[in-house]
């Protein structure tokens, strides 16, 4: 068991875990986006409320969600640890080369990660907490389900009618895009998954992903604020 402790406390081990948790969260973002896109269906929120009910009542999804919370926390903590270690050792802001050609995002990943973590707390407090631990949401019927479900859709509409919250979500997605711009390809590089044939594709895929996914997330609050008031 000693090797496990050594791995977790070593510089290489922390970076590997950071990369693996990052890739898991990258996959999760796609799944979460597909569910949130139900908000664009013109059905009064039925598809989204059905999706929310499924995500909170399916035993497998519930089990995976606990792993998700752990990975988010672990990814954030490791990011801070790596930042602190590199700043102490080299005076740098993050685990990157001091070469002037590195991107702004790569030099400020710790700051971007901290902002994203703060955004996640706001997001979960506004939706996840209210749905799981309060009675603030009304119960509604959804076609195809034999039970009434919590009306998370109405809470989404209320949140995205607030210009401050819409602005926070859009800014949050801009920060996420910057974080992913460097983090996507960096995760593969840290894991040693570099190849002259495939690395350019991974780098290009990462850039497309870092733009498209946050953009689609940002479109939802903007759409609600400007068109569904």
mmCIF file with all atom_site columns, N, CA, C and O in Angstrom, residues 161-181:
data_model
loop_
_atom_site.group_PDB
_atom_site.id
_atom_site.type_symbol
_atom_site.label_atom_id
_atom_site.label_alt_id
_atom_site.label_comp_id
_atom_site.label_asym_id
_atom_site.label_entity_id
_atom_site.label_seq_id
_atom_site.pdbx_PDB_ins_code
_atom_site.Cartn_x
_atom_site.Cartn_y
_atom_site.Cartn_z
_atom_site.occupancy
_atom_site.B_iso_or_equiv
_atom_site.pdbx_formal_charge
_atom_site.auth_seq_id
_atom_site.auth_comp_id
_atom_site.auth_asym_id
_atom_site.auth_atom_id
_atom_site.pdbx_PDB_model_num
ATOM 1  N N  . UNK A 1 161 ? -33.953 34.727 -15.798 1.00 0.00 ? 161 UNK A N  1
ATOM 2  C CA . UNK A 1 161 ? -34.605 36.024 -16.012 1.00 0.00 ? 161 UNK A CA 1
ATOM 3  C C  . UNK A 1 161 ? -33.865 37.131 -15.268 1.00 0.00 ? 161 UNK A C  1
ATOM 4  O O  . UNK A 1 161 ? -34.176 38.314 -15.421 1.00 0.00 ? 161 UNK A O  1
ATOM 5  N N  . UNK A 1 162 ? -32.897 36.730 -14.463 1.00 0.00 ? 162 UNK A N  1
ATOM 6  C CA . UNK A 1 162 ? -32.095 37.657 -13.674 1.00 0.00 ? 162 UNK A CA 1
ATOM 7  C C  . UNK A 1 162 ? -30.826 38.006 -14.446 1.00 0.00 ? 162 UNK A C  1
ATOM 8  O O  . UNK A 1 162 ? -29.988 37.135 -14.689 1.00 0.00 ? 162 UNK A O  1
ATOM 9  N N  . UNK A 1 163 ? -30.645 39.270 -14.844 1.00 0.00 ? 163 UNK A N  1
ATOM 10 C CA . UNK A 1 163 ? -29.472 39.624 -15.660 1.00 0.00 ? 163 UNK A CA 1
ATOM 11 C C  . UNK A 1 163 ? -28.142 39.356 -14.956 1.00 0.00 ? 163 UNK A C  1
ATOM 12 O O  . UNK A 1 163 ? -27.152 39.040 -15.612 1.00 0.00 ? 163 UNK A O  1
ATOM 13 N N  . UNK A 1 164 ? -28.120 39.466 -13.629 1.00 0.00 ? 164 UNK A N  1
ATOM 14 C CA . UNK A 1 164 ? -26.877 39.206 -12.895 1.00 0.00 ? 164 UNK A CA 1
ATOM 15 C C  . UNK A 1 164 ? -26.501 37.726 -13.003 1.00 0.00 ? 164 UNK A C  1
ATOM 16 O O  . UNK A 1 164 ? -25.329 37.379 -13.247 1.00 0.00 ? 164 UNK A O  1
ATOM 17 N N  . UNK A 1 165 ? -27.484 36.856 -12.846 1.00 0.00 ? 165 UNK A N  1
ATOM 18 C CA . UNK A 1 165 ? -27.218 35.419 -12.937 1.00 0.00 ? 165 UNK A CA 1
ATOM 19 C C  . UNK A 1 165 ? -26.846 35.024 -14.364 1.00 0.00 ? 165 UNK A C  1
ATOM 20 O O  . UNK A 1 165 ? -25.951 34.203 -14.573 1.00 0.00 ? 165 UNK A O  1
ATOM 21 N N  . UNK A 1 166 ? -27.530 35.608 -15.341 1.00 0.00 ? 166 UNK A N  1
ATOM 22 C CA . UNK A 1 166 ? -27.196 35.318 -16.737 1.00 0.00 ? 166 UNK A CA 1
ATOM 23 C C  . UNK A 1 166 ? -25.764 35.749 -17.034 1.00 0.00 ? 166 UNK A C  1
ATOM 24 O O  . UNK A 1 166 ? -24.985 35.018 -17.653 1.00 0.00 ? 166 UNK A O  1
ATOM 25 N N  . UNK A 1 167 ? -25.402 36.929 -16.558 1.00 0.00 ? 167 UNK A N  1
ATOM 26 C CA . UNK A 1 167 ? -24.039 37.410 -16.744 1.00 0.00 ? 167 UNK A CA 1
ATOM 27 C C  . UNK A 1 167 ? -23.024 36.501 -16.073 1.00 0.00 ? 167 UNK A C  1
ATOM 28 O O  . UNK A 1 167 ? -21.960 36.207 -16.636 1.00 0.00 ? 167 UNK A O  1
ATOM 29 N N  . UNK A 1 168 ? -23.358 36.019 -14.869 1.00 0.00 ? 168 UNK A N  1
ATOM 30 C CA . UNK A 1 168 ? -22.454 35.120 -14.149 1.00 0.00 ? 168 UNK A CA 1
ATOM 31 C C  . UNK A 1 168 ? -22.262 33.816 -14.917 1.00 0.00 ? 168 UNK A C  1
ATOM 32 O O  . UNK A 1 168 ? -21.145 33.286 -14.993 1.00 0.00 ? 168 UNK A O  1
ATOM 33 N N  . UNK A 1 169 ? -23.353 33.314 -15.498 1.00 0.00 ? 169 UNK A N  1
ATOM 34 C CA . UNK A 1 169 ? -23.255 32.056 -16.249 1.00 0.00 ? 169 UNK A CA 1
ATOM 35 C C  . UNK A 1 169 ? -22.444 32.236 -17.527 1.00 0.00 ? 169 UNK A C  1
ATOM 36 O O  . UNK A 1 169 ? -21.631 31.381 -17.883 1.00 0.00 ? 169 UNK A O  1
ATOM 37 N N  . UNK A 1 170 ? -22.638 33.331 -18.209 1.00 0.00 ? 170 UNK A N  1
ATOM 38 C CA . UNK A 1 170 ? -21.891 33.573 -19.441 1.00 0.00 ? 170 UNK A CA 1
ATOM 39 C C  . UNK A 1 170 ? -20.408 33.753 -19.131 1.00 0.00 ? 170 UNK A C  1
ATOM 40 O O  . UNK A 1 170 ? -19.540 33.167 -19.807 1.00 0.00 ? 170 UNK A O  1
ATOM 41 N N  . UNK A 1 171 ? -20.102 34.522 -18.104 1.00 0.00 ? 171 UNK A N  1
ATOM 42 C CA . UNK A 1 171 ? -18.700 34.701 -17.699 1.00 0.00 ? 171 UNK A CA 1
ATOM 43 C C  . UNK A 1 171 ? -18.101 33.356 -17.267 1.00 0.00 ? 171 UNK A C  1
ATOM 44 O O  . UNK A 1 171 ? -16.948 33.035 -17.594 1.00 0.00 ? 171 UNK A O  1
ATOM 45 N N  . UNK A 1 172 ? -18.900 32.579 -16.551 1.00 0.00 ? 172 UNK A N  1
ATOM 46 C CA . UNK A 1 172 ? -18.441 31.259 -16.132 1.00 0.00 ? 172 UNK A CA 1
ATOM 47 C C  . UNK A 1 172 ? -18.071 30.378 -17.310 1.00 0.00 ? 172 UNK A C  1
ATOM 48 O O  . UNK A 1 172 ? -17.080 29.640 -17.269 1.00 0.00 ? 172 UNK A O  1
ATOM 49 N N  . UNK A 1 173 ? -18.854 30.457 -18.382 1.00 0.00 ? 173 UNK A N  1
ATOM 50 C CA . UNK A 1 173 ? -18.568 29.645 -19.565 1.00 0.00 ? 173 UNK A CA 1
ATOM 51 C C  . UNK A 1 173 ? -17.346 30.157 -20.332 1.00 0.00 ? 173 UNK A C  1
ATOM 52 O O  . UNK A 1 173 ? -16.620 29.372 -20.945 1.00 0.00 ? 173 UNK A O  1
ATOM 53 N N  . UNK A 1 174 ? -17.111 31.455 -20.287 1.00 0.00 ? 174 UNK A N  1
ATOM 54 C CA . UNK A 1 174 ? -15.897 32.012 -20.903 1.00 0.00 ? 174 UNK A CA 1
ATOM 55 C C  . UNK A 1 174 ? -14.659 31.502 -20.153 1.00 0.00 ? 174 UNK A C  1
ATOM 56 O O  . UNK A 1 174 ? -13.672 31.079 -20.757 1.00 0.00 ? 174 UNK A O  1
ATOM 57 N N  . UNK A 1 175 ? -14.747 31.527 -18.824 1.00 0.00 ? 175 UNK A N  1
ATOM 58 C CA . UNK A 1 175 ? -13.637 31.018 -18.006 1.00 0.00 ? 175 UNK A CA 1
ATOM 59 C C  . UNK A 1 175 ? -13.429 29.527 -18.261 1.00 0.00 ? 175 UNK A C  1
ATOM 60 O O  . UNK A 1 175 ? -12.292 29.052 -18.379 1.00 0.00 ? 175 UNK A O  1
ATOM 61 N N  . UNK A 1 176 ? -14.530 28.777 -18.363 1.00 0.00 ? 176 UNK A N  1
ATOM 62 C CA . UNK A 1 176 ? -14.433 27.344 -18.650 1.00 0.00 ? 176 UNK A CA 1
ATOM 63 C C  . UNK A 1 176 ? -13.757 27.100 -19.996 1.00 0.00 ? 176 UNK A C  1
ATOM 64 O O  . UNK A 1 176 ? -12.914 26.198 -20.126 1.00 0.00 ? 176 UNK A O  1
ATOM 65 N N  . UNK A 1 177 ? -14.112 27.891 -20.994 1.00 0.00 ? 177 UNK A N  1
ATOM 66 C CA . UNK A 1 177 ? -13.516 27.742 -22.325 1.00 0.00 ? 177 UNK A CA 1
ATOM 67 C C  . UNK A 1 177 ? -12.006 27.959 -22.266 1.00 0.00 ? 177 UNK A C  1
ATOM 68 O O  . UNK A 1 177 ? -11.229 27.200 -22.873 1.00 0.00 ? 177 UNK A O  1
ATOM 69 N N  . UNK A 1 178 ? -11.580 28.963 -21.538 1.00 0.00 ? 178 UNK A N  1
ATOM 70 C CA . UNK A 1 178 ? -10.145 29.244 -21.406 1.00 0.00 ? 178 UNK A CA 1
ATOM 71 C C  . UNK A 1 178 ? -9.439  28.103 -20.679 1.00 0.00 ? 178 UNK A C  1
ATOM 72 O O  . UNK A 1 178 ? -8.323  27.711 -21.042 1.00 0.00 ? 178 UNK A O  1
ATOM 73 N N  . UNK A 1 179 ? -10.078 27.569 -19.650 1.00 0.00 ? 179 UNK A N  1
ATOM 74 C CA . UNK A 1 179 ? -9.510  26.459 -18.891 1.00 0.00 ? 179 UNK A CA 1
ATOM 75 C C  . UNK A 1 179 ? -9.378  25.216 -19.770 1.00 0.00 ? 179 UNK A C  1
ATOM 76 O O  . UNK A 1 179 ? -8.346  24.529 -19.739 1.00 0.00 ? 179 UNK A O  1
ATOM 77 N N  . UNK A 1 180 ? -10.404 24.933 -20.548 1.00 0.00 ? 180 UNK A N  1
ATOM 78 C CA . UNK A 1 180 ? -10.389 23.761 -21.422 1.00 0.00 ? 180 UNK A CA 1
ATOM 79 C C  . UNK A 1 180 ? -9.416  23.924 -22.578 1.00 0.00 ? 180 UNK A C  1
ATOM 80 O O  . UNK A 1 180 ? -8.851  22.935 -23.063 1.00 0.00 ? 180 UNK A O  1
ATOM 81 N N  . UNK A 1 181 ? -9.219  25.152 -23.028 1.00 0.00 ? 181 UNK A N  1
ATOM 82 C CA . UNK A 1 181 ? -8.343  25.414 -24.178 1.00 0.00 ? 181 UNK A CA 1
ATOM 83 C C  . UNK A 1 181 ? -6.947  24.829 -23.934 1.00 0.00 ? 181 UNK A C  1
ATOM 84 O O  . UNK A 1 181 ? -6.338  24.260 -24.826 1.00 0.00 ? 181 UNK A O  1
#
